[in-house]
mmCIF file of C-alpha atoms in Angstrom:
data_model
loop_
_atom_site.group_PDB
_atom_site.id
_atom_site.type_symbol
_atom_site.label_atom_id
_atom_site.label_comp_id
_atom_site.label_asym_id
_atom_site.label_seq_id
_atom_site.Cartn_x
_atom_site.Cartn_y
_atom_site.Cartn_z
ATOM 1 C CA MET A 1 0.128 -30.361 -13.296
ATOM 2 C CA GLY A 2 -1.031 -29.966 -9.667
ATOM 3 C CA LYS A 3 -4.336 -30.890 -7.906
ATOM 4 C CA GLY A 4 -7.037 -29.285 -10.492
ATOM 5 C CA GLY A 5 -7.236 -26.655 -12.690
ATOM 6 C CA MET A 6 -6.383 -26.338 -16.622
ATOM 7 C CA SER A 7 -2.703 -26.447 -17.735
ATOM 8 C CA VAL A 8 -1.635 -22.687 -17.846
ATOM 9 C CA ASP A 9 -0.239 -23.671 -21.436
ATOM 10 C CA GLU A 10 -3.698 -24.270 -22.818
ATOM 11 C CA GLU A 11 -4.304 -20.110 -23.191
ATOM 12 C CA GLU A 12 -1.948 -17.352 -23.322
ATOM 13 C CA ASN A 13 -1.129 -15.365 -19.895
ATOM 14 C CA MET A 14 -0.956 -11.638 -20.752
ATOM 15 C CA ALA A 15 0.634 -9.281 -18.418
ATOM 16 C CA ALA A 16 1.380 -5.231 -18.291
ATOM 17 C CA TRP A 17 4.803 -4.857 -18.964
ATOM 18 C CA LEU A 18 7.048 -1.589 -17.884
ATOM 19 C CA VAL A 19 9.138 -1.414 -21.326
ATOM 20 C CA GLY A 20 10.363 2.071 -20.853
ATOM 21 C CA VAL A 21 9.532 5.540 -19.135
ATOM 22 C CA ASN A 22 5.804 6.148 -19.658
ATOM 23 C CA THR A 23 5.616 3.205 -22.114
ATOM 24 C CA ILE A 24 3.444 -0.087 -20.872
ATOM 25 C CA LYS A 25 2.853 -3.038 -23.370
ATOM 26 C CA VAL A 26 0.004 -5.851 -22.559
ATOM 27 C CA GLN A 27 1.748 -8.768 -23.825
ATOM 28 C CA ALA A 28 2.558 -12.313 -22.976
ATOM 29 C CA PHE A 29 3.920 -13.426 -19.397
ATOM 30 C CA LYS A 30 5.245 -16.789 -19.171
ATOM 31 C CA LEU A 31 4.727 -18.102 -15.436
ATOM 32 C CA PRO A 32 7.237 -20.103 -13.498
ATOM 33 C CA PRO A 33 6.526 -23.740 -12.646
ATOM 34 C CA LEU A 34 4.278 -24.539 -10.036
ATOM 35 C CA GLY A 35 6.190 -25.660 -6.933
ATOM 36 C CA PRO A 36 4.729 -28.260 -4.110
ATOM 37 C CA ASN A 37 3.524 -25.129 -1.927
ATOM 38 C CA ASP A 38 2.551 -22.507 -4.636
ATOM 39 C CA VAL A 39 -0.782 -21.733 -6.226
ATOM 40 C CA ARG A 40 -1.648 -20.444 -9.736
ATOM 41 C CA VAL A 41 -4.189 -17.662 -9.166
ATOM 42 C CA ARG A 42 -6.224 -16.040 -11.684
ATOM 43 C CA MET A 43 -6.110 -12.351 -11.144
ATOM 44 C CA LYS A 44 -9.516 -10.576 -10.855
ATOM 45 C CA ALA A 45 -8.756 -7.179 -9.159
ATOM 46 C CA VAL A 46 -5.508 -4.984 -9.406
ATOM 47 C CA GLY A 47 -4.911 -1.838 -7.948
ATOM 48 C CA ILE A 48 -2.624 0.812 -9.289
ATOM 49 C CA CYS A 49 -0.135 2.345 -6.529
ATOM 50 C CA GLY A 50 1.841 5.220 -6.273
ATOM 51 C CA SER A 51 5.163 3.160 -6.794
ATOM 52 C CA ASP A 52 3.601 1.679 -9.957
ATOM 53 C CA VAL A 53 3.040 5.345 -11.440
ATOM 54 C CA HIS A 54 6.857 6.495 -9.942
ATOM 55 C CA PHE A 55 8.271 3.502 -12.004
ATOM 56 C CA LEU A 56 6.267 4.419 -15.027
ATOM 57 C CA LYS A 57 7.168 7.926 -15.137
ATOM 58 C CA THR A 58 11.025 7.558 -13.853
ATOM 59 C CA LEU A 59 11.792 3.673 -13.990
ATOM 60 C CA LYS A 60 13.345 4.152 -10.298
ATOM 61 C CA LEU A 61 11.730 4.667 -6.996
ATOM 62 C CA ALA A 62 14.114 5.057 -3.746
ATOM 63 C CA GLY A 63 16.923 2.822 -4.383
ATOM 64 C CA TYR A 64 14.984 0.473 -7.132
ATOM 65 C CA PHE A 65 16.152 0.607 -10.963
ATOM 66 C CA VAL A 66 14.012 -0.931 -13.572
ATOM 67 C CA LYS A 67 16.384 -2.149 -16.002
ATOM 68 C CA GLU A 68 14.794 -4.429 -17.919
ATOM 69 C CA PRO A 69 11.009 -4.937 -18.873
ATOM 70 C CA MET A 70 9.165 -5.795 -15.767
ATOM 71 C CA VAL A 71 5.484 -6.860 -15.155
ATOM 72 C CA LEU A 72 3.879 -3.916 -12.913
ATOM 73 C CA GLY A 73 1.148 -4.126 -10.172
ATOM 74 C CA HIS A 74 1.097 -5.498 -6.522
ATOM 75 C CA GLU A 75 -2.519 -4.894 -4.965
ATOM 76 C CA CYS A 76 -4.077 -7.866 -5.992
ATOM 77 C CA ALA A 77 -6.812 -10.644 -5.236
ATOM 78 C CA GLY A 78 -8.214 -13.199 -7.602
ATOM 79 C CA VAL A 79 -9.447 -16.810 -7.638
ATOM 80 C CA ILE A 80 -7.132 -20.077 -7.231
ATOM 81 C CA GLU A 81 -7.020 -22.179 -10.445
ATOM 82 C CA GLU A 82 -4.180 -24.646 -9.529
ATOM 83 C CA ILE A 83 -2.696 -25.434 -6.211
ATOM 84 C CA GLY A 84 0.507 -27.529 -5.476
ATOM 85 C CA THR A 85 1.071 -31.039 -4.381
ATOM 86 C CA GLN A 86 1.730 -29.856 -0.878
ATOM 87 C CA VAL A 87 -0.914 -27.363 -0.410
ATOM 88 C CA LYS A 88 -3.582 -28.372 2.010
ATOM 89 C CA ASN A 89 -5.161 -24.679 2.964
ATOM 90 C CA LEU A 90 -6.608 -23.931 -0.370
ATOM 91 C CA VAL A 91 -8.484 -25.154 -3.120
ATOM 92 C CA PRO A 92 -9.310 -24.496 -6.533
ATOM 93 C CA GLY A 93 -12.310 -21.792 -6.853
ATOM 94 C CA ASP A 94 -11.179 -20.376 -3.578
ATOM 95 C CA ARG A 95 -10.874 -16.440 -3.648
ATOM 96 C CA VAL A 96 -7.926 -15.167 -2.154
ATOM 97 C CA ALA A 97 -6.026 -11.956 -1.472
ATOM 98 C CA LEU A 98 -2.370 -11.812 -2.205
ATOM 99 C CA GLU A 99 0.459 -10.757 -0.180
ATOM 100 C CA PRO A 100 3.067 -9.476 -2.502
ATOM 101 C CA GLY A 101 6.494 -10.102 -0.841
ATOM 102 C CA ILE A 102 8.192 -13.322 -0.516
ATOM 103 C CA SER A 103 10.769 -12.773 2.044
ATOM 104 C CA CYS A 104 13.606 -16.092 2.571
ATOM 105 C CA ASN A 105 12.233 -16.892 6.291
ATOM 106 C CA HIS A 106 15.722 -17.958 7.344
ATOM 107 C CA CYS A 107 17.565 -14.477 8.018
ATOM 108 C CA TYR A 108 17.794 -12.931 11.220
ATOM 109 C CA LEU A 109 15.076 -10.303 10.630
ATOM 110 C CA CYS A 110 12.987 -13.329 9.450
ATOM 111 C CA LYS A 111 13.210 -15.254 12.468
ATOM 112 C CA THR A 112 12.876 -12.299 14.782
ATOM 113 C CA GLY A 113 9.557 -11.330 13.261
ATOM 114 C CA ARG A 114 10.286 -8.484 10.871
ATOM 115 C CA TYR A 115 10.476 -10.231 7.557
ATOM 116 C CA ASN A 116 9.305 -6.973 5.884
ATOM 117 C CA LEU A 117 12.724 -5.947 6.308
ATOM 118 C CA CYS A 118 14.438 -9.207 4.975
ATOM 119 C CA PRO A 119 17.435 -8.576 2.459
ATOM 120 C CA GLU A 120 16.541 -11.066 0.370
ATOM 121 C CA MET A 121 12.790 -10.083 -0.081
ATOM 122 C CA ARG A 122 11.128 -10.768 -3.418
ATOM 123 C CA PHE A 123 8.266 -8.286 -3.870
ATOM 124 C CA PHE A 124 5.826 -7.941 -6.582
ATOM 125 C CA ALA A 125 6.601 -5.090 -9.295
ATOM 126 C CA THR A 126 9.934 -4.189 -7.402
ATOM 127 C CA PRO A 127 12.827 -4.544 -9.513
ATOM 128 C CA PRO A 128 13.880 -7.028 -10.910
ATOM 129 C CA VAL A 129 10.682 -9.133 -9.377
ATOM 130 C CA HIS A 130 7.798 -8.940 -11.708
ATOM 131 C CA GLY A 131 4.349 -8.244 -10.461
ATOM 132 C CA SER A 132 0.340 -9.096 -10.546
ATOM 133 C CA LEU A 133 -1.177 -7.245 -13.167
ATOM 134 C CA ALA A 134 -1.313 -10.178 -15.625
ATOM 135 C CA ASN A 135 -4.177 -12.772 -16.070
ATOM 136 C CA GLN A 136 -2.448 -15.024 -14.012
ATOM 137 C CA VAL A 137 0.450 -15.508 -11.334
ATOM 138 C CA VAL A 138 2.189 -18.363 -9.409
ATOM 139 C CA HIS A 139 2.725 -17.392 -5.544
ATOM 140 C CA PRO A 140 3.255 -19.479 -2.589
ATOM 141 C CA ALA A 141 0.265 -20.599 -0.819
ATOM 142 C CA GLU A 142 1.038 -19.222 2.541
ATOM 143 C CA LEU A 143 0.565 -15.521 1.170
ATOM 144 C CA CYS A 144 -2.739 -16.328 -0.213
ATOM 145 C CA PHE A 145 -5.370 -15.447 2.334
ATOM 146 C CA LYS A 146 -9.104 -16.706 1.862
ATOM 147 C CA LEU A 147 -11.736 -14.130 1.512
ATOM 148 C CA PRO A 148 -14.636 -14.449 3.635
ATOM 149 C CA ASP A 149 -18.221 -14.659 1.791
ATOM 150 C CA ASN A 150 -19.101 -10.990 2.491
ATOM 151 C CA LEU A 151 -16.095 -9.522 0.971
ATOM 152 C CA SER A 152 -15.585 -8.403 -3.120
ATOM 153 C CA LEU A 153 -12.350 -9.243 -4.641
ATOM 154 C CA GLU A 154 -11.652 -5.651 -5.396
ATOM 155 C CA GLU A 155 -11.947 -5.365 -1.149
ATOM 156 C CA GLY A 156 -9.322 -8.060 -0.975
ATOM 157 C CA ALA A 157 -7.092 -6.334 -3.295
ATOM 158 C CA MET A 158 -7.479 -3.198 -0.957
ATOM 159 C CA CYS A 159 -5.869 -5.551 1.859
ATOM 160 C CA GLU A 160 -2.468 -4.494 0.505
ATOM 161 C CA PRO A 161 -2.757 -0.792 0.793
ATOM 162 C CA LEU A 162 -4.535 -0.889 4.081
ATOM 163 C CA SER A 163 -2.119 -3.144 5.725
ATOM 164 C CA VAL A 164 0.479 -0.160 5.246
ATOM 165 C CA GLY A 165 -2.001 1.820 7.631
ATOM 166 C CA VAL A 166 -2.371 -0.893 9.724
ATOM 167 C CA HIS A 167 1.076 -1.485 10.128
ATOM 168 C CA ALA A 168 1.529 2.383 10.514
ATOM 169 C CA CYS A 169 -0.970 2.444 13.522
ATOM 170 C CA ARG A 170 0.915 -0.515 15.225
ATOM 171 C CA ARG A 171 4.357 1.010 14.702
ATOM 172 C CA ALA A 172 3.176 4.088 16.312
ATOM 173 C CA ASN A 173 1.001 2.334 19.046
ATOM 174 C CA VAL A 174 -2.050 4.020 18.711
ATOM 175 C CA SER A 175 -5.059 3.202 20.918
ATOM 176 C CA ILE A 176 -8.045 4.990 22.541
ATOM 177 C CA ASP A 177 -5.805 7.031 24.555
ATOM 178 C CA THR A 178 -3.934 8.746 21.446
ATOM 179 C CA ASN A 179 -4.770 11.945 19.471
ATOM 180 C CA VAL A 180 -3.451 10.980 15.919
ATOM 181 C CA LEU A 181 -2.209 14.079 13.282
ATOM 182 C CA VAL A 182 -2.053 12.226 9.771
ATOM 183 C CA LEU A 183 -0.170 14.332 7.366
ATOM 184 C CA GLY A 184 -1.060 13.731 3.689
ATOM 185 C CA SER A 185 -4.437 12.519 2.522
ATOM 186 C CA GLY A 186 -3.760 10.788 -0.393
ATOM 187 C CA PRO A 187 -4.698 6.617 -0.752
ATOM 188 C CA ILE A 188 -2.234 6.148 2.238
ATOM 189 C CA GLY A 189 -3.416 9.078 4.446
ATOM 190 C CA LEU A 190 -6.872 7.736 3.938
ATOM 191 C CA VAL A 191 -6.184 4.209 4.921
ATOM 192 C CA THR A 192 -4.299 5.413 7.537
ATOM 193 C CA LEU A 193 -7.018 7.495 8.653
ATOM 194 C CA LEU A 194 -9.341 4.490 8.434
ATOM 195 C CA ALA A 195 -7.251 2.281 10.436
ATOM 196 C CA ALA A 196 -6.601 4.603 13.385
ATOM 197 C CA ARG A 197 -10.370 4.913 13.653
ATOM 198 C CA ALA A 198 -10.479 1.175 13.513
ATOM 199 C CA PHE A 199 -7.986 1.138 16.531
ATOM 200 C CA GLY A 200 -9.930 3.443 18.208
ATOM 201 C CA VAL A 201 -8.287 6.605 18.346
ATOM 202 C CA PRO A 202 -10.613 9.584 19.602
ATOM 203 C CA ARG A 203 -9.472 12.430 17.561
ATOM 204 C CA ILE A 204 -7.874 12.454 14.227
ATOM 205 C CA VAL A 205 -6.306 15.880 12.331
ATOM 206 C CA VAL A 206 -5.634 15.545 8.994
ATOM 207 C CA VAL A 207 -3.225 18.111 7.101
ATOM 208 C CA ASP A 208 -2.837 18.325 3.433
ATOM 209 C CA VAL A 209 -2.289 21.252 0.614
ATOM 210 C CA ASP A 210 -5.401 19.868 -1.648
ATOM 211 C CA ASP A 211 -8.698 21.154 -0.772
ATOM 212 C CA TYR A 212 -10.440 18.080 -2.359
ATOM 213 C CA ARG A 213 -8.217 15.488 -0.744
ATOM 214 C CA LEU A 214 -9.179 17.170 2.648
ATOM 215 C CA SER A 215 -12.865 17.076 2.080
ATOM 216 C CA VAL A 216 -12.259 13.461 1.261
ATOM 217 C CA SER A 217 -10.792 12.958 4.673
ATOM 218 C CA LYS A 218 -13.557 14.658 6.454
ATOM 219 C CA ASN A 219 -16.047 12.347 4.685
ATOM 220 C CA PHE A 220 -13.899 9.472 5.935
ATOM 221 C CA GLY A 221 -14.011 10.388 9.378
ATOM 222 C CA ALA A 222 -11.397 12.976 9.959
ATOM 223 C CA ASN A 223 -12.594 15.076 13.284
ATOM 224 C CA GLU A 224 -10.858 18.346 11.743
ATOM 225 C CA ILE A 225 -8.953 19.234 8.653
ATOM 226 C CA VAL A 226 -6.177 21.747 8.268
ATOM 227 C CA LYS A 227 -5.272 22.870 4.830
ATOM 228 C CA VAL A 228 -1.390 24.033 4.686
ATOM 229 C CA SER A 229 0.965 25.445 2.373
ATOM 230 C CA THR A 230 4.312 24.129 0.514
ATOM 231 C CA ASN A 231 6.544 27.005 1.880
ATOM 232 C CA ILE A 232 8.447 25.769 4.844
ATOM 233 C CA GLN A 233 8.476 29.407 6.194
ATOM 234 C CA ASP A 234 4.876 28.504 7.313
ATOM 235 C CA ILE A 235 5.628 25.801 9.656
ATOM 236 C CA ASP A 236 5.147 27.836 12.894
ATOM 237 C CA GLU A 237 2.085 29.100 11.819
ATOM 238 C CA GLU A 238 0.695 26.165 10.580
ATOM 239 C CA VAL A 239 1.384 24.097 13.855
ATOM 240 C CA ASN A 240 -0.603 26.475 15.714
ATOM 241 C CA LEU A 241 -3.690 25.676 13.432
ATOM 242 C CA ILE A 242 -2.882 22.169 13.815
ATOM 243 C CA HIS A 243 -2.601 22.306 17.774
ATOM 244 C CA LYS A 244 -6.060 24.325 17.741
ATOM 245 C CA ALA A 245 -7.702 21.873 15.610
ATOM 246 C CA MET A 246 -6.561 19.150 17.612
ATOM 247 C CA GLY A 247 -7.753 20.762 20.902
ATOM 248 C CA GLY A 248 -5.241 18.647 23.047
ATOM 249 C CA ARG A 249 -2.152 16.902 22.414
ATOM 250 C CA VAL A 250 -1.019 15.652 19.569
ATOM 251 C CA ASP A 251 0.460 12.252 20.904
ATOM 252 C CA VAL A 252 1.113 10.391 17.243
ATOM 253 C CA THR A 253 1.934 12.025 14.020
ATOM 254 C CA ILE A 254 2.069 9.988 10.972
ATOM 255 C CA ASP A 255 3.643 11.565 8.004
ATOM 256 C CA CYS A 256 1.887 9.799 4.620
ATOM 257 C CA ALA A 257 4.381 12.183 2.631
ATOM 258 C CA GLY A 258 7.698 12.063 3.476
ATOM 259 C CA LEU A 259 8.968 15.779 2.730
ATOM 260 C CA ASN A 260 11.133 18.101 4.706
ATOM 261 C CA LYS A 261 8.545 20.134 5.240
ATOM 262 C CA THR A 262 5.955 17.575 6.381
ATOM 263 C CA MET A 263 8.613 16.046 8.808
ATOM 264 C CA SER A 264 9.609 19.258 10.139
ATOM 265 C CA THR A 265 5.909 19.908 11.019
ATOM 266 C CA ALA A 266 5.426 16.496 12.314
ATOM 267 C CA LEU A 267 8.358 17.030 14.750
ATOM 268 C CA LYS A 268 7.283 20.646 16.030
ATOM 269 C CA ALA A 269 3.532 19.570 16.160
ATOM 270 C CA THR A 270 3.970 16.030 18.201
ATOM 271 C CA ALA A 271 3.678 16.473 21.894
ATOM 272 C CA ALA A 272 6.762 15.701 24.291
ATOM 273 C CA GLY A 273 6.811 11.805 25.023
ATOM 274 C CA GLY A 274 4.972 11.535 21.639
ATOM 275 C CA ARG A 275 5.785 9.452 18.453
ATOM 276 C CA VAL A 276 6.423 10.452 14.699
ATOM 277 C CA CYS A 277 6.080 7.561 12.113
ATOM 278 C CA LEU A 278 7.455 8.028 8.944
ATOM 279 C CA VAL A 279 5.643 6.122 6.448
ATOM 280 C CA GLY A 280 5.944 8.577 2.999
ATOM 281 C CA MET A 281 9.095 8.480 1.236
ATOM 282 C CA CYS A 282 9.170 11.511 -1.176
ATOM 283 C CA HIS A 283 12.527 12.932 0.054
ATOM 284 C CA ASN A 284 15.257 10.853 0.120
ATOM 285 C CA GLU A 285 17.145 13.243 2.423
ATOM 286 C CA MET A 286 16.083 16.169 4.667
ATOM 287 C CA THR A 287 17.011 18.652 6.802
ATOM 288 C CA LEU A 288 15.103 18.204 10.113
ATOM 289 C CA PRO A 289 15.069 20.027 13.783
ATOM 290 C CA LEU A 290 15.647 17.037 15.723
ATOM 291 C CA THR A 291 17.650 18.309 18.953
ATOM 292 C CA PRO A 292 14.555 20.102 19.939
ATOM 293 C CA ALA A 293 12.572 17.324 19.326
ATOM 294 C CA ALA A 294 14.858 14.815 21.083
ATOM 295 C CA ALA A 295 14.986 17.403 23.943
ATOM 296 C CA ARG A 296 11.480 16.670 24.221
ATOM 297 C CA GLU A 297 11.940 12.717 23.765
ATOM 298 C CA VAL A 298 9.797 12.564 20.640
ATOM 299 C CA GLU A 299 10.267 9.116 19.165
ATOM 300 C CA VAL A 300 10.524 8.838 15.193
ATOM 301 C CA VAL A 301 10.040 5.567 13.908
ATOM 302 C CA GLY A 302 9.831 4.212 10.412
ATOM 303 C CA VAL A 303 7.317 2.057 8.466
ATOM 304 C CA PHE A 304 8.488 -0.241 5.443
ATOM 305 C CA ARG A 305 5.502 -1.905 4.054
ATOM 306 C CA TYR A 306 3.743 -4.141 6.853
ATOM 307 C CA ILE A 307 3.954 -7.522 8.902
ATOM 308 C CA ASN A 308 1.276 -10.051 9.231
ATOM 309 C CA THR A 309 -1.498 -7.622 8.604
ATOM 310 C CA TRP A 310 -3.801 -9.481 5.904
ATOM 311 C CA PRO A 311 -5.552 -11.720 8.946
ATOM 312 C CA LEU A 312 -6.747 -8.218 10.816
ATOM 313 C CA CYS A 313 -7.320 -6.362 7.364
ATOM 314 C CA LEU A 314 -10.042 -9.123 6.577
ATOM 315 C CA GLU A 315 -11.273 -9.087 9.377
ATOM 316 C CA LEU A 316 -11.270 -5.395 10.066
ATOM 317 C CA LEU A 317 -13.109 -5.482 6.513
ATOM 318 C CA SER A 318 -15.600 -8.418 7.145
ATOM 319 C CA SER A 319 -16.863 -6.852 10.296
ATOM 320 C CA GLY A 320 -17.338 -3.447 8.966
ATOM 321 C CA LYS A 321 -15.078 -1.638 11.193
ATOM 322 C CA ILE A 322 -13.440 -0.320 7.957
ATOM 323 C CA ASP A 323 -15.241 0.296 4.349
ATOM 324 C CA VAL A 324 -12.699 0.472 1.779
ATOM 325 C CA LYS A 325 -15.128 0.748 -1.288
ATOM 326 C CA PRO A 326 -15.383 4.402 -1.130
ATOM 327 C CA LEU A 327 -11.984 4.727 -1.931
ATOM 328 C CA ILE A 328 -12.297 2.920 -5.308
ATOM 329 C CA THR A 329 -13.081 5.754 -7.758
ATOM 330 C CA HIS A 330 -12.075 4.514 -11.107
ATOM 331 C CA ARG A 331 -12.696 1.141 -12.738
ATOM 332 C CA PHE A 332 -10.844 -0.419 -15.741
ATOM 333 C CA GLY A 333 -10.851 -3.325 -18.082
ATOM 334 C CA PHE A 334 -7.488 -5.317 -18.965
ATOM 335 C CA ASN A 335 -6.487 -4.064 -22.617
ATOM 336 C CA GLN A 336 -3.528 -1.924 -24.011
ATOM 337 C CA ASN A 337 -6.256 0.851 -24.208
ATOM 338 C CA GLU A 338 -7.977 0.674 -20.789
ATOM 339 C CA VAL A 339 -4.354 -0.215 -18.975
ATOM 340 C CA GLU A 340 -2.811 3.214 -20.645
ATOM 341 C CA GLU A 341 -5.828 5.162 -19.512
ATOM 342 C CA ALA A 342 -6.018 3.767 -16.096
ATOM 343 C CA PHE A 343 -1.971 4.766 -15.410
ATOM 344 C CA GLU A 344 -2.775 8.143 -16.951
ATOM 345 C CA THR A 345 -6.020 8.613 -14.535
ATOM 346 C CA SER A 346 -3.881 7.385 -11.470
ATOM 347 C CA ALA A 347 -0.936 9.959 -12.233
ATOM 348 C CA ARG A 348 -3.354 12.898 -13.058
ATOM 349 C CA GLY A 349 -4.740 12.343 -9.484
ATOM 350 C CA GLY A 350 -7.607 15.189 -9.263
ATOM 351 C CA ASN A 351 -10.375 13.099 -7.896
ATOM 352 C CA ALA A 352 -8.752 9.953 -8.510
ATOM 353 C CA ILE A 353 -7.979 7.874 -5.452
ATOM 354 C CA LYS A 354 -7.797 4.378 -6.135
ATOM 355 C CA VAL A 355 -7.911 3.361 -9.663
ATOM 356 C CA MET A 356 -8.812 -0.428 -9.948
ATOM 357 C CA PHE A 357 -8.419 -3.035 -12.848
ATOM 358 C CA ASN A 358 -11.352 -5.551 -13.517
ATOM 359 C CA LEU A 359 -9.879 -8.697 -14.602
#
């Protein structure tokens, strides 16, 4: 046993296992041994991500396939129970937010600072790696970030989705000189809106097909909202509405949906010399008007997860520059019935933004 804490064998560790399409079972989860640089964390807050729901519904996402039972969950925070013999920066009782991806630290991408692209990445709840919707998990200490005293464990868990918005804003080089268009006002669109505002963006327009989500965006600080259709024939007319709502240049467009239509809209709406940032990944293949966009030197950059965002997210939350608490719309406990109900609530959408487990 490491320095402090109870042996995990003294109680049964339970987790939410994805065992088939639309089938989750809360059952025992045996933890790996605690390495010298690891910590054992008792999970306290775990959020449901769209990827969790997608795996539940289809057993696949992008190029990942669930081939055997897998523990779900990757948006998480908890309390340190036990530390490895080499861990110096954490002690049992510390409240921490967990960064869910473990990179190899020695490939070219890791060494050049782009560890989110590491080909050996082991990421919570991405097949075949188990996730964190469990009573306890073992994780590297360097990926557990101590929470400031004024932040809750739920806010700690929200660092994960917020990190996507922060990384998108970094990739898009947004600043006090940048007008930003956000396409999609689901959870990632909303955290991108919050991050852009914290980065000093003067004007933000949010676009969606859903009235309720647009009203939420307005409440979260969007200067203007534009309702659009799903019909790709409407793009030119909708781009005119977007330009009118922005009242100036669209310097950066951040596409949080990743559809053929949203990316076509992004390329047409963004000003010459501007930048389009693709975050959403709904469509794997798209037919896009790239040539006219290239003729206006519109840059296209991709976003995949995040790099070194937890310290900044904790600072933005602790200082009050970003408040993610209103994003948490539903809370559930951790048992078979509540786990099933929570995932049904998240999948249904409606007024559910972030569904959170309190373990």
